[in-house]
Coordinates of C-alpha atoms in Angstrom, one line a residue:
Chain A
M674 CA 45.9 153.0 -201.9
S675 CA 47.5 150.1 -200.7
A676 CA 44.2 148.4 -199.8
I677 CA 43.0 148.8 -203.5
T678 CA 46.0 148.0 -205.5
P679 CA 46.1 144.2 -204.9
T680 CA 42.7 144.1 -206.1
T681 CA 43.3 145.5 -209.3
S682 CA 46.8 143.9 -210.2
S683 CA 45.6 140.4 -209.5
L684 CA 43.4 140.3 -212.5
P685 CA 45.1 137.8 -215.1
P686 CA 44.5 139.5 -218.4
L687 CA 45.8 142.7 -217.3
R688 CA 49.0 141.1 -215.7
R689 CA 51.9 142.9 -217.9
S690 CA 50.0 146.4 -218.3
G691 CA 49.3 146.0 -214.6
S692 CA 52.9 145.8 -213.6
M693 CA 53.7 148.8 -215.9
R694 CA 50.7 150.8 -214.4
R695 CA 51.9 149.8 -211.1
A696 CA 55.6 151.3 -211.9
G697 CA 53.8 154.4 -213.4
G698 CA 51.8 154.6 -210.2
R699 CA 54.8 154.4 -207.8
A700 CA 56.7 157.1 -210.2
W701 CA 53.5 159.1 -209.6
I702 CA 53.4 158.9 -205.9
I703 CA 57.2 159.5 -205.5
A704 CA 56.5 162.8 -207.5
V705 CA 53.9 163.8 -205.1
W706 CA 56.1 163.2 -202.2
A707 CA 58.9 165.1 -203.8
V708 CA 57.2 168.0 -204.5
T709 CA 55.8 168.1 -201.1
L710 CA 58.9 167.4 -199.7
F711 CA 60.4 170.3 -201.7
F712 CA 57.7 172.7 -200.0
L713 CA 58.8 171.8 -196.5
V714 CA 62.3 171.9 -197.4
N715 CA 61.9 175.6 -198.6
L716 CA 59.8 176.5 -195.6
A717 CA 62.8 175.3 -193.2
G718 CA 65.0 177.0 -195.3
I719 CA 63.0 180.4 -194.8
I720 CA 62.7 179.8 -191.2
G721 CA 66.2 178.7 -190.7
A722 CA 67.6 181.5 -192.6
V723 CA 66.0 184.0 -189.9
V724 CA 67.3 182.2 -187.2
T725 CA 70.8 181.9 -188.2
S726 CA 71.0 185.3 -189.3
S727 CA 69.8 186.9 -186.0
L728 CA 72.6 184.2 -184.5
G729 CA 75.5 185.3 -186.6
T730 CA 78.1 188.3 -186.6
R731 CA 78.4 188.8 -190.3
W732 CA 77.3 187.1 -193.0
L733 CA 78.4 187.9 -196.2
R734 CA 78.8 185.6 -199.4
A735 CA 78.9 182.5 -197.4
W736 CA 76.9 179.5 -196.5
L737 CA 77.2 180.4 -192.8
P738 CA 77.9 183.4 -190.7
A739 CA 81.7 184.4 -189.7
G740 CA 80.7 183.9 -185.8
W741 CA 78.1 183.5 -183.5
T742 CA 76.6 185.7 -181.1
L743 CA 73.7 186.9 -179.2
R744 CA 73.8 190.8 -179.2
W745 CA 71.6 191.1 -182.0
Y746 CA 68.8 190.6 -179.7
G747 CA 69.6 193.3 -177.0
S748 CA 70.0 196.0 -180.2
A749 CA 67.0 195.0 -181.6
W750 CA 65.0 195.3 -178.1
S751 CA 66.5 199.2 -178.0
D752 CA 66.2 199.5 -181.6
F753 CA 62.9 199.0 -182.2
Q754 CA 61.6 199.8 -178.6
L755 CA 60.5 196.2 -177.9
T756 CA 59.4 197.0 -174.5
Q757 CA 56.5 199.2 -175.6
V758 CA 55.7 197.2 -178.7
L759 CA 55.4 193.9 -176.6
T760 CA 53.2 196.0 -174.2
A761 CA 51.2 197.3 -176.8
T762 CA 50.8 193.7 -178.5
F763 CA 49.8 192.0 -175.3
E764 CA 47.1 194.6 -174.7
V765 CA 45.4 194.3 -177.9
V766 CA 45.8 190.5 -177.9
G767 CA 44.8 190.1 -174.3
A768 CA 41.4 192.4 -175.2
V769 CA 40.7 190.9 -178.2
V770 CA 40.5 187.6 -176.7
L771 CA 38.6 189.0 -173.4
L772 CA 36.0 190.5 -175.8
A773 CA 35.5 188.2 -178.9
G774 CA 34.9 185.4 -176.1
L775 CA 32.3 187.6 -174.1
I776 CA 30.7 188.9 -177.4
G777 CA 31.2 185.6 -179.2
V778 CA 30.7 182.4 -177.1
P779 CA 26.6 184.1 -175.8
A780 CA 26.2 184.9 -179.4
A781 CA 26.9 181.2 -180.5
Y782 CA 24.7 179.8 -178.0
A783 CA 21.8 181.9 -179.6
M784 CA 22.7 180.7 -182.8
A785 CA 22.9 176.9 -182.1
R786 CA 19.9 177.0 -179.6
R787 CA 17.2 179.4 -181.2
D788 CA 15.6 179.8 -184.5
F789 CA 14.3 183.1 -185.4
P790 CA 13.6 185.2 -188.5
G791 CA 16.5 186.6 -190.2
K792 CA 18.7 183.6 -188.9
R793 CA 20.5 183.2 -192.3
I794 CA 20.9 186.4 -193.1
V795 CA 22.4 186.9 -189.6
L796 CA 24.5 183.9 -190.3
L797 CA 25.7 185.6 -193.4
M798 CA 27.1 188.6 -191.8
F799 CA 29.1 186.6 -189.3
L800 CA 30.3 184.7 -192.4
L801 CA 31.3 187.4 -194.7
P802 CA 34.3 189.0 -192.2
L803 CA 35.9 185.7 -192.6
L804 CA 35.5 185.3 -196.4
V805 CA 36.1 188.9 -197.3
P806 CA 39.8 189.5 -197.1
T807 CA 41.1 192.0 -194.7
I808 CA 42.7 194.5 -196.7
T809 CA 39.3 194.9 -198.6
Y810 CA 37.2 195.9 -195.7
G811 CA 40.1 197.2 -193.5
I812 CA 40.3 200.3 -195.8
P813 CA 36.4 201.9 -195.3
L814 CA 36.8 200.4 -191.9
T815 CA 40.1 202.4 -191.0
T816 CA 38.4 205.4 -192.6
V817 CA 35.6 205.1 -190.0
L818 CA 37.7 204.6 -187.3
Y819 CA 39.6 207.8 -188.0
Q820 CA 36.2 209.6 -188.6
V821 CA 35.2 208.4 -184.8
G822 CA 38.6 209.5 -183.5
L823 CA 40.0 205.8 -182.8
G824 CA 42.2 205.9 -185.8
G825 CA 45.9 205.3 -184.6
S826 CA 44.8 204.7 -181.0
L827 CA 44.9 200.9 -179.1
S828 CA 41.1 201.2 -179.0
G829 CA 41.0 201.6 -182.6
V830 CA 43.5 198.4 -183.4
I831 CA 41.2 196.2 -180.6
A832 CA 38.3 197.5 -182.4
A833 CA 39.5 196.4 -186.0
N834 CA 40.8 193.0 -184.7
L835 CA 37.2 192.4 -183.6
V836 CA 35.7 191.9 -186.7
P837 CA 37.4 188.9 -187.9
T838 CA 37.6 187.4 -184.4
V839 CA 33.9 187.7 -183.0
P840 CA 32.4 185.7 -186.0
F841 CA 35.4 183.2 -185.8
V842 CA 34.5 182.5 -182.3
I843 CA 31.0 182.4 -182.9
L844 CA 31.4 179.7 -185.7
V845 CA 33.8 177.6 -183.9
M846 CA 31.6 177.5 -180.8
I847 CA 28.2 176.6 -182.8
P848 CA 29.0 172.8 -183.3
F849 CA 30.4 172.5 -179.5
I850 CA 27.4 174.1 -178.3
E851 CA 25.2 171.9 -180.7
Q852 CA 26.7 168.8 -179.2
I853 CA 25.8 169.2 -175.4
D854 CA 22.0 167.6 -174.5
P855 CA 19.8 170.5 -174.4
R856 CA 18.2 168.5 -171.7
L857 CA 20.8 169.4 -169.4
E858 CA 19.9 173.2 -170.0
A859 CA 15.8 172.3 -169.4
A860 CA 16.7 170.6 -166.1
A861 CA 18.9 173.5 -164.9
R862 CA 16.0 175.9 -165.9
V863 CA 13.4 173.5 -164.2
F864 CA 15.4 173.9 -161.0
G865 CA 15.2 177.9 -161.6
A866 CA 18.4 178.7 -163.0
G867 CA 18.4 181.9 -165.2
T868 CA 20.2 182.5 -168.2
F869 CA 23.3 183.7 -166.3
R870 CA 23.7 181.2 -164.0
L871 CA 22.8 178.5 -166.7
F872 CA 25.9 179.9 -168.2
V873 CA 28.0 179.9 -165.4
H874 CA 27.2 176.6 -163.6
V875 CA 26.0 174.4 -166.6
L876 CA 27.5 175.5 -169.6
A877 CA 30.7 177.2 -169.0
P878 CA 32.1 174.0 -167.3
L879 CA 30.8 171.7 -170.4
L880 CA 32.0 174.4 -173.2
A881 CA 35.5 174.7 -171.3
P882 CA 37.5 172.9 -174.3
G883 CA 35.6 174.4 -176.8
I884 CA 35.9 178.2 -175.5
M885 CA 39.7 177.1 -174.5
A886 CA 40.2 176.1 -178.3
A887 CA 38.4 179.1 -179.9
L888 CA 40.1 181.8 -177.6
L889 CA 44.0 180.4 -178.3
L890 CA 43.1 180.3 -182.0
V891 CA 41.7 183.7 -181.5
L892 CA 45.1 184.7 -179.6
V893 CA 47.3 183.2 -182.4
R894 CA 45.4 184.7 -185.3
T895 CA 45.5 188.0 -183.8
L896 CA 49.3 188.0 -183.2
G897 CA 49.7 187.2 -186.5
M898 CA 47.0 189.6 -188.0
F899 CA 48.9 192.4 -190.2
E900 CA 46.6 194.0 -192.3
L901 CA 44.2 195.4 -190.2
S902 CA 46.6 196.4 -187.1
F903 CA 48.9 197.9 -189.9
L904 CA 46.0 200.2 -191.2
A905 CA 44.6 201.0 -187.7
A906 CA 47.9 201.4 -185.6
G907 CA 49.4 204.7 -185.1
P908 CA 53.3 205.0 -183.7
T909 CA 52.5 204.2 -180.2
S910 CA 49.7 201.5 -180.9
Q911 CA 52.0 199.3 -183.0
T912 CA 51.6 195.5 -182.8
L913 CA 54.9 193.0 -182.9
V914 CA 54.0 192.1 -186.5
V915 CA 53.5 195.8 -187.7
A916 CA 56.7 197.1 -186.1
L917 CA 58.3 194.0 -188.0
Y918 CA 57.1 195.1 -191.1
Y919 CA 58.3 198.6 -190.6
G920 CA 61.9 197.1 -189.9
V921 CA 61.7 195.1 -192.9
F922 CA 60.4 197.9 -195.0
A923 CA 62.9 200.2 -193.9
A924 CA 65.9 197.4 -194.4
G925 CA 68.9 199.2 -194.6
V926 CA 68.6 201.7 -191.6
R927 CA 69.3 199.1 -189.2
P928 CA 71.4 196.1 -189.6
E929 CA 69.7 192.9 -191.0
Q930 CA 70.9 190.8 -187.8
S931 CA 68.8 193.4 -185.8
I932 CA 65.3 192.9 -187.9
D933 CA 66.0 188.9 -188.0
A934 CA 66.3 189.0 -184.2
M935 CA 62.9 190.7 -183.9
A936 CA 61.5 188.2 -186.3
V937 CA 62.6 185.4 -184.3
I938 CA 61.2 187.5 -181.0
Y939 CA 58.1 187.8 -183.1
M940 CA 58.1 184.0 -184.1
V941 CA 58.8 182.4 -180.7
T942 CA 56.0 184.5 -179.4
S943 CA 53.6 182.9 -181.9
L944 CA 54.9 179.5 -181.7
I945 CA 54.5 179.2 -177.8
W946 CA 50.7 180.1 -178.3
L947 CA 50.6 177.8 -181.4
L948 CA 52.0 174.9 -179.6
I949 CA 49.4 175.2 -176.5
A950 CA 46.8 175.8 -179.1
L951 CA 47.5 172.6 -181.1
R952 CA 47.0 170.7 -177.8
F953 CA 43.3 171.4 -178.0
V954 CA 42.6 171.9 -181.8
N955 CA 43.0 170.1 -185.0
P956 CA 45.6 172.3 -186.9
T957 CA 43.0 172.3 -189.8
Q958 CA 40.8 174.6 -187.5
I959 CA 43.3 177.4 -187.8
V960 CA 42.2 178.0 -191.4
G961 CA 39.2 178.7 -190.0
R962 CA 36.8 178.4 -192.6
S963 CA 33.6 176.6 -191.6
R964 CA 32.1 174.8 -194.1
R965 CA 28.5 173.9 -194.8
Chain B
M117 CA 1.1 183.2 -186.8
A118 CA -2.5 185.4 -186.2
V119 CA -1.8 189.1 -186.4
T120 CA -3.1 190.5 -183.0
E121 CA -3.6 194.0 -181.5
A122 CA -2.8 193.4 -178.1
T123 CA 0.5 194.1 -177.0
G124 CA 0.4 191.3 -174.4
K125 CA -0.3 188.9 -177.3
R126 CA 2.4 190.4 -179.7
A127 CA 5.0 189.8 -177.2
K128 CA 3.8 186.1 -177.2
S129 CA 3.7 185.6 -180.9
W130 CA 7.6 187.1 -180.6
R131 CA 8.2 184.1 -178.2
E132 CA 7.0 181.8 -180.4
N133 CA 9.0 183.3 -183.3
G134 CA 12.1 182.5 -180.8
L135 CA 12.8 186.2 -179.9
D136 CA 13.4 185.4 -176.2
G137 CA 15.9 186.9 -173.9
V138 CA 18.0 183.9 -175.1
T139 CA 18.0 185.1 -178.8
M140 CA 18.9 188.3 -177.4
L141 CA 22.5 187.2 -176.8
V142 CA 23.2 187.4 -180.4
A143 CA 22.4 191.3 -180.3
P144 CA 25.8 192.3 -179.1
A145 CA 27.8 190.4 -181.7
L146 CA 25.3 191.4 -184.6
V147 CA 25.7 195.0 -183.6
L148 CA 29.4 194.8 -183.6
V149 CA 29.6 193.1 -187.0
V150 CA 27.4 195.8 -188.2
A151 CA 28.9 198.9 -186.5
L152 CA 32.5 197.5 -188.0
F153 CA 31.8 195.9 -191.2
V154 CA 28.5 196.2 -192.7
Y155 CA 28.2 200.1 -191.8
P156 CA 32.0 200.9 -193.2
F157 CA 31.2 198.8 -196.0
L158 CA 28.5 201.1 -197.2
Y159 CA 30.0 204.0 -195.9
G160 CA 32.7 203.1 -198.1
L161 CA 30.5 202.6 -201.1
W162 CA 28.7 206.1 -200.3
L163 CA 31.8 207.8 -199.8
S164 CA 33.5 206.5 -203.2
F165 CA 30.6 208.6 -204.9
H166 CA 31.5 211.9 -203.0
P167 CA 35.1 212.7 -204.2
K168 CA 37.1 215.7 -203.1
A169 CA 36.6 217.3 -206.7
G170 CA 34.3 216.4 -209.6
G171 CA 31.0 214.7 -210.4
I172 CA 30.0 211.5 -208.4
F173 CA 31.9 209.1 -210.5
A174 CA 34.9 211.2 -210.9
N175 CA 36.8 208.6 -208.3
Y176 CA 36.1 205.6 -211.1
A177 CA 36.7 207.8 -214.0
R178 CA 39.9 209.1 -212.8
F179 CA 41.1 205.1 -211.9
F180 CA 39.9 203.8 -214.9
G181 CA 41.1 206.9 -217.0
S182 CA 44.7 206.6 -215.8
A183 CA 46.7 203.4 -217.1
Y184 CA 48.9 203.7 -214.1
Q185 CA 46.1 203.1 -211.7
R186 CA 43.7 200.8 -214.2
S187 CA 46.7 198.5 -214.7
T188 CA 46.7 197.2 -211.1
I189 CA 43.8 195.4 -211.7
A190 CA 45.8 193.3 -214.5
R191 CA 48.7 193.2 -212.8
T192 CA 47.2 191.8 -209.6
L193 CA 45.1 189.1 -211.6
G194 CA 48.6 188.3 -213.2
I195 CA 50.1 187.2 -209.9
A196 CA 46.9 186.0 -208.1
L197 CA 45.7 183.6 -210.7
P198 CA 48.5 181.8 -211.7
A199 CA 49.6 181.5 -208.1
T200 CA 46.1 180.2 -206.7
L201 CA 45.9 177.7 -209.7
V202 CA 49.2 176.3 -209.1
N203 CA 48.5 175.8 -205.2
L204 CA 45.2 174.3 -206.2
I205 CA 46.7 171.9 -208.8
A206 CA 49.5 171.3 -206.4
A207 CA 47.4 170.8 -203.4
L208 CA 45.2 168.3 -205.0
P209 CA 47.5 165.1 -205.6
V210 CA 49.0 165.6 -201.9
A211 CA 45.7 165.8 -200.3
F212 CA 45.0 162.5 -201.9
R213 CA 48.2 161.0 -200.7
V214 CA 47.9 162.5 -197.4
R215 CA 44.4 161.2 -197.2
L216 CA 45.7 158.0 -196.8
M217 CA 48.1 158.6 -194.1
R218 CA 47.6 157.5 -190.3
R219 CA 49.5 160.4 -189.0
Q220 CA 48.3 163.6 -190.8
R221 CA 48.8 165.7 -188.1
L222 CA 52.4 165.8 -188.3
I223 CA 52.1 167.2 -191.8
T224 CA 49.1 169.4 -191.1
T225 CA 51.0 171.1 -188.3
L226 CA 53.8 171.8 -190.6
L227 CA 51.7 173.4 -193.0
V228 CA 49.9 175.6 -190.7
L229 CA 53.1 177.2 -189.7
P230 CA 53.4 179.6 -192.7
I231 CA 49.9 180.8 -192.1
T232 CA 50.4 181.4 -188.2
L233 CA 53.7 183.2 -188.9
G234 CA 52.1 185.3 -191.5
T235 CA 53.3 186.9 -194.7
V236 CA 55.4 189.5 -193.0
L237 CA 57.9 187.0 -191.2
V238 CA 57.7 184.7 -194.4
A239 CA 58.8 188.0 -196.5
E240 CA 62.0 188.6 -194.1
G241 CA 62.7 184.8 -194.4
M242 CA 62.4 185.0 -198.2
L243 CA 64.7 187.9 -198.6
N244 CA 67.5 186.0 -196.6
F245 CA 66.7 182.7 -198.2
Y246 CA 65.9 183.6 -201.9
G247 CA 68.3 186.1 -201.8
P248 CA 71.1 186.5 -204.5
Q249 CA 73.6 185.1 -201.8
G250 CA 70.8 182.9 -200.2
W251 CA 70.9 179.3 -199.6
F252 CA 68.4 178.5 -202.3
V253 CA 70.7 180.2 -204.9
R254 CA 73.7 178.9 -203.5
T255 CA 72.1 174.8 -203.8
L256 CA 71.4 175.6 -207.2
S257 CA 74.9 176.5 -207.7
L258 CA 76.3 173.5 -205.9
A259 CA 74.0 171.7 -208.6
G260 CA 75.7 173.2 -211.2
L261 CA 73.9 176.0 -212.5
D262 CA 75.6 179.4 -212.6
A263 CA 72.9 181.0 -210.2
I264 CA 74.9 183.3 -207.8
G265 CA 74.6 186.9 -208.9
H266 CA 72.4 186.0 -212.1
L267 CA 69.0 184.4 -210.8
R268 CA 67.1 186.9 -209.0
L269 CA 63.9 185.7 -207.0
V270 CA 63.3 188.6 -204.6
H271 CA 62.5 192.3 -205.5
N272 CA 60.6 191.3 -208.8
Y273 CA 57.3 189.5 -209.8
W274 CA 58.6 185.9 -208.8
G275 CA 59.3 187.0 -205.3
V276 CA 55.9 187.7 -204.6
F277 CA 54.4 184.8 -206.8
I278 CA 57.0 182.5 -204.3
S279 CA 55.3 184.1 -201.1
L280 CA 51.8 183.7 -202.4
V281 CA 52.8 179.9 -202.9
I282 CA 54.4 179.5 -199.5
T283 CA 51.7 181.1 -197.4
G284 CA 48.7 180.1 -200.3
F285 CA 49.6 176.7 -200.8
P286 CA 48.8 175.3 -196.8
F287 CA 45.6 177.2 -197.0
T288 CA 44.5 175.7 -200.2
F289 CA 45.6 172.1 -199.3
L290 CA 44.1 172.1 -195.9
L291 CA 40.9 172.9 -197.2
T292 CA 41.4 170.6 -200.3
L293 CA 42.0 167.8 -197.3
S294 CA 38.9 168.6 -195.5
Y295 CA 37.0 168.2 -198.8
V296 CA 38.7 164.9 -200.3
T297 CA 38.2 163.4 -196.6
G298 CA 34.5 164.2 -196.8
I299 CA 34.0 161.5 -199.5
D300 CA 32.8 158.4 -198.2
P301 CA 35.6 155.7 -199.1
A302 CA 33.2 153.4 -200.0
L303 CA 32.5 155.2 -203.3
E304 CA 35.9 154.7 -204.3
Q305 CA 36.2 150.8 -203.1
A306 CA 33.0 150.0 -205.0
A307 CA 34.4 151.6 -208.4
A308 CA 37.7 149.7 -207.7
T309 CA 35.9 146.5 -207.2
L310 CA 34.2 147.3 -210.5
G311 CA 37.7 147.5 -212.0
A312 CA 38.4 151.2 -212.4
R313 CA 41.9 152.4 -212.0
G314 CA 43.3 155.1 -210.1
W315 CA 43.0 157.8 -212.9
E316 CA 39.5 156.4 -214.0
R317 CA 38.2 156.5 -210.1
F318 CA 39.8 160.0 -210.0
R319 CA 38.2 161.3 -213.1
T320 CA 34.8 159.6 -212.6
I321 CA 34.3 159.5 -208.9
F322 CA 36.3 162.1 -207.2
L323 CA 36.4 164.9 -210.0
P324 CA 32.6 165.3 -210.1
L325 CA 32.1 165.0 -206.2
L326 CA 35.0 167.2 -205.5
A327 CA 34.0 169.7 -208.3
P328 CA 32.0 172.3 -205.8
G329 CA 34.6 171.9 -203.2
L330 CA 37.4 172.6 -205.4
A331 CA 35.2 175.7 -206.9
V332 CA 35.1 177.1 -203.1
T333 CA 38.6 176.7 -202.8
F334 CA 39.5 178.3 -205.6
C335 CA 37.2 181.3 -204.7
L336 CA 38.4 181.5 -201.1
S337 CA 42.3 181.2 -202.1
F338 CA 41.9 183.5 -205.0
V339 CA 40.2 186.1 -203.0
Q340 CA 43.1 186.3 -200.3
A341 CA 45.7 186.1 -203.2
F342 CA 44.1 189.0 -205.1
A343 CA 44.4 191.1 -201.9
V344 CA 48.1 190.5 -201.5
F345 CA 49.7 193.3 -199.8
P346 CA 52.9 192.8 -197.3
S347 CA 54.7 191.0 -199.7
A348 CA 54.1 193.1 -202.6
V349 CA 55.6 195.9 -200.7
L350 CA 58.7 193.7 -199.3
L351 CA 59.3 191.1 -201.7
G352 CA 58.2 192.8 -205.1
Q353 CA 58.8 196.2 -206.8
I354 CA 56.1 198.0 -205.4
S355 CA 56.4 201.0 -207.7
G356 CA 57.0 199.1 -210.6
E357 CA 56.0 195.4 -211.6
T358 CA 54.2 194.4 -208.7
R359 CA 52.0 197.6 -207.8
V360 CA 49.1 195.5 -207.0
I361 CA 45.5 197.1 -206.4
S362 CA 45.7 196.9 -202.6
Y363 CA 48.9 199.0 -202.7
A364 CA 47.0 201.7 -204.6
A365 CA 44.4 201.8 -202.4
Y366 CA 46.5 202.0 -199.2
Q367 CA 48.5 204.8 -201.0
A368 CA 45.4 206.9 -201.6
A369 CA 44.4 206.4 -198.2
F370 CA 47.6 206.8 -196.2
Q371 CA 49.6 208.9 -198.6
K372 CA 47.1 211.3 -200.3
Y373 CA 44.7 211.3 -197.3
D374 CA 42.3 210.8 -200.1
Y375 CA 39.6 208.5 -198.4
S376 CA 36.7 208.9 -201.0
E377 CA 39.3 207.5 -203.5
A378 CA 40.5 205.0 -201.4
S379 CA 37.2 203.4 -200.6
A380 CA 36.5 203.7 -204.6
I381 CA 39.5 201.4 -205.1
A382 CA 38.6 199.2 -202.3
M383 CA 35.5 198.8 -203.7
I384 CA 36.8 198.2 -207.2
M385 CA 39.0 195.6 -205.6
A386 CA 36.0 194.2 -204.1
A387 CA 33.9 194.1 -207.0
V388 CA 36.7 192.5 -209.1
Q389 CA 37.0 189.6 -206.3
L390 CA 33.2 189.3 -206.5
A391 CA 32.8 188.8 -210.3
L392 CA 35.4 186.1 -210.3
V393 CA 33.7 184.2 -207.2
V394 CA 30.3 184.3 -209.2
I395 CA 32.0 183.1 -212.4
V396 CA 33.6 180.4 -210.6
L397 CA 30.6 179.5 -208.8
A398 CA 28.3 180.0 -211.7
G399 CA 30.3 177.3 -213.2
R400 CA 29.9 174.9 -210.1
R401 CA 26.4 174.5 -211.1
L402 CA 27.6 172.2 -214.0
F403 CA 28.7 169.8 -211.6
Y404 CA 26.6 167.3 -209.3
R405 CA 25.5 168.7 -206.2
G406 CA 24.5 166.8 -203.5
P407 CA 25.6 164.0 -200.6
A408 CA 28.8 162.5 -201.2
A409 CA 29.5 161.7 -197.7
G410 CA 27.6 158.9 -197.5
G411 CA 26.9 156.9 -194.0
K412 CA 30.1 159.1 -192.8
G413 CA 27.7 162.2 -192.0

């Protein structure tokens, strides 16, 4: 805007109305930033309230808790069996990241390099799981999982989480692969490399940053994936976010500070990976919808 | 492509079509999506027509016959549509300002936080922050409003609405921003050179070019909002004014163990989402569609 305002305001016949417009324009800019700031302050308040509550002794009818303590973290750990929950969480997340990479990256390579009949339909099938809300397909999906005996098990949670993540890896990787000069692959082929050796020696090193970014995003998304894990999980296969849901749902059974301590543990686990991911990717990629 | 009898030639014509070893790398992913997405959806559709009792349409007849169940559609629309509109209308001017910033990354990072943390954590934070003794209500009463103990922002409609704004706005904003920055700035500069002012430039240049993108943004945001689940339970009145359709499906599946009825409700949910998307995208055709990126690519 600043590059354009001088041009318009320097037109002599419109001077007076121009300055009025400029005042109106400035008020509008202030209003827009005020709305943005209000949103961010609320966001900070929401996160800050959880952290404050988890560190407070007693917090009733006041701005701040009466005193400060760390004991809620200990009690949350034993109340919510966080050792078991965290083990399950990392098993699920690890398996999903590994499988989504192993299945998604080769598929993305085929999609980027080959034209085959029905490619548009295949692309649509990879897009749909990202566009349809998880709860909409989660219920039929868990019905099928329960019928084949995977419902409530760790493998069921992993299988359910692969549905949005494999297409996500494919759609993130396709543009990365398209950037690589196909002559490099042709050269490797001339020297007798098969597809497997081509992957290991040529593509993997070139694609490492892209694969890293895609898999970190899968990690962050799987940690935060509530609906699918919730529908597919049984008592022993709860991930951290599902345990948090049950904690909040049954509020009153346990002290609120204990739930907040678990919320902080969840938040820290996600944020560490988010910070690492943000070194490799643009934040907008987390929204993860590929356009065009 | 000539049809030949010899199998050797058929293999060759397959290869000409691109169906070689590399193409087959797409197979595992395809099998996974078919087995865990396409098949469950079709199976769910089939199952919804095979109710525990009654004729093939019994599930649907029961859903639409009971006011308690039927009203979940209107109730969910009543939360999701206003929240999506508020998010889109707020996202547009903010995206136009952020587009001019050099350090966009800070603000986009901050906005990605609620998406990453997810609705459950936001719900727990909102129970503290917007609660009857929370910081928000306290600040309002500092400003002279008699809010403490009177203003209720959680465990009702507004709790769910606010949570859809907190987690939905960043999503809508980031999509809008990517559309807004995709428009060649030269188009706006040309209009400015010809004397068009801010509002005129927006109305005559940006809005027609953005309309298709905004339609897609609206659809994606709406579809997510319509599937609201954890916040309706944790921040609303799940047996009352915020009994949303996804909860009705969840109840059928995991409290009544009637997967047939649950599938029927899930299919109704998908149908409503699809209907709205079709309506919005049909309206999109009224606008210009074509390259807007200029030389930027």
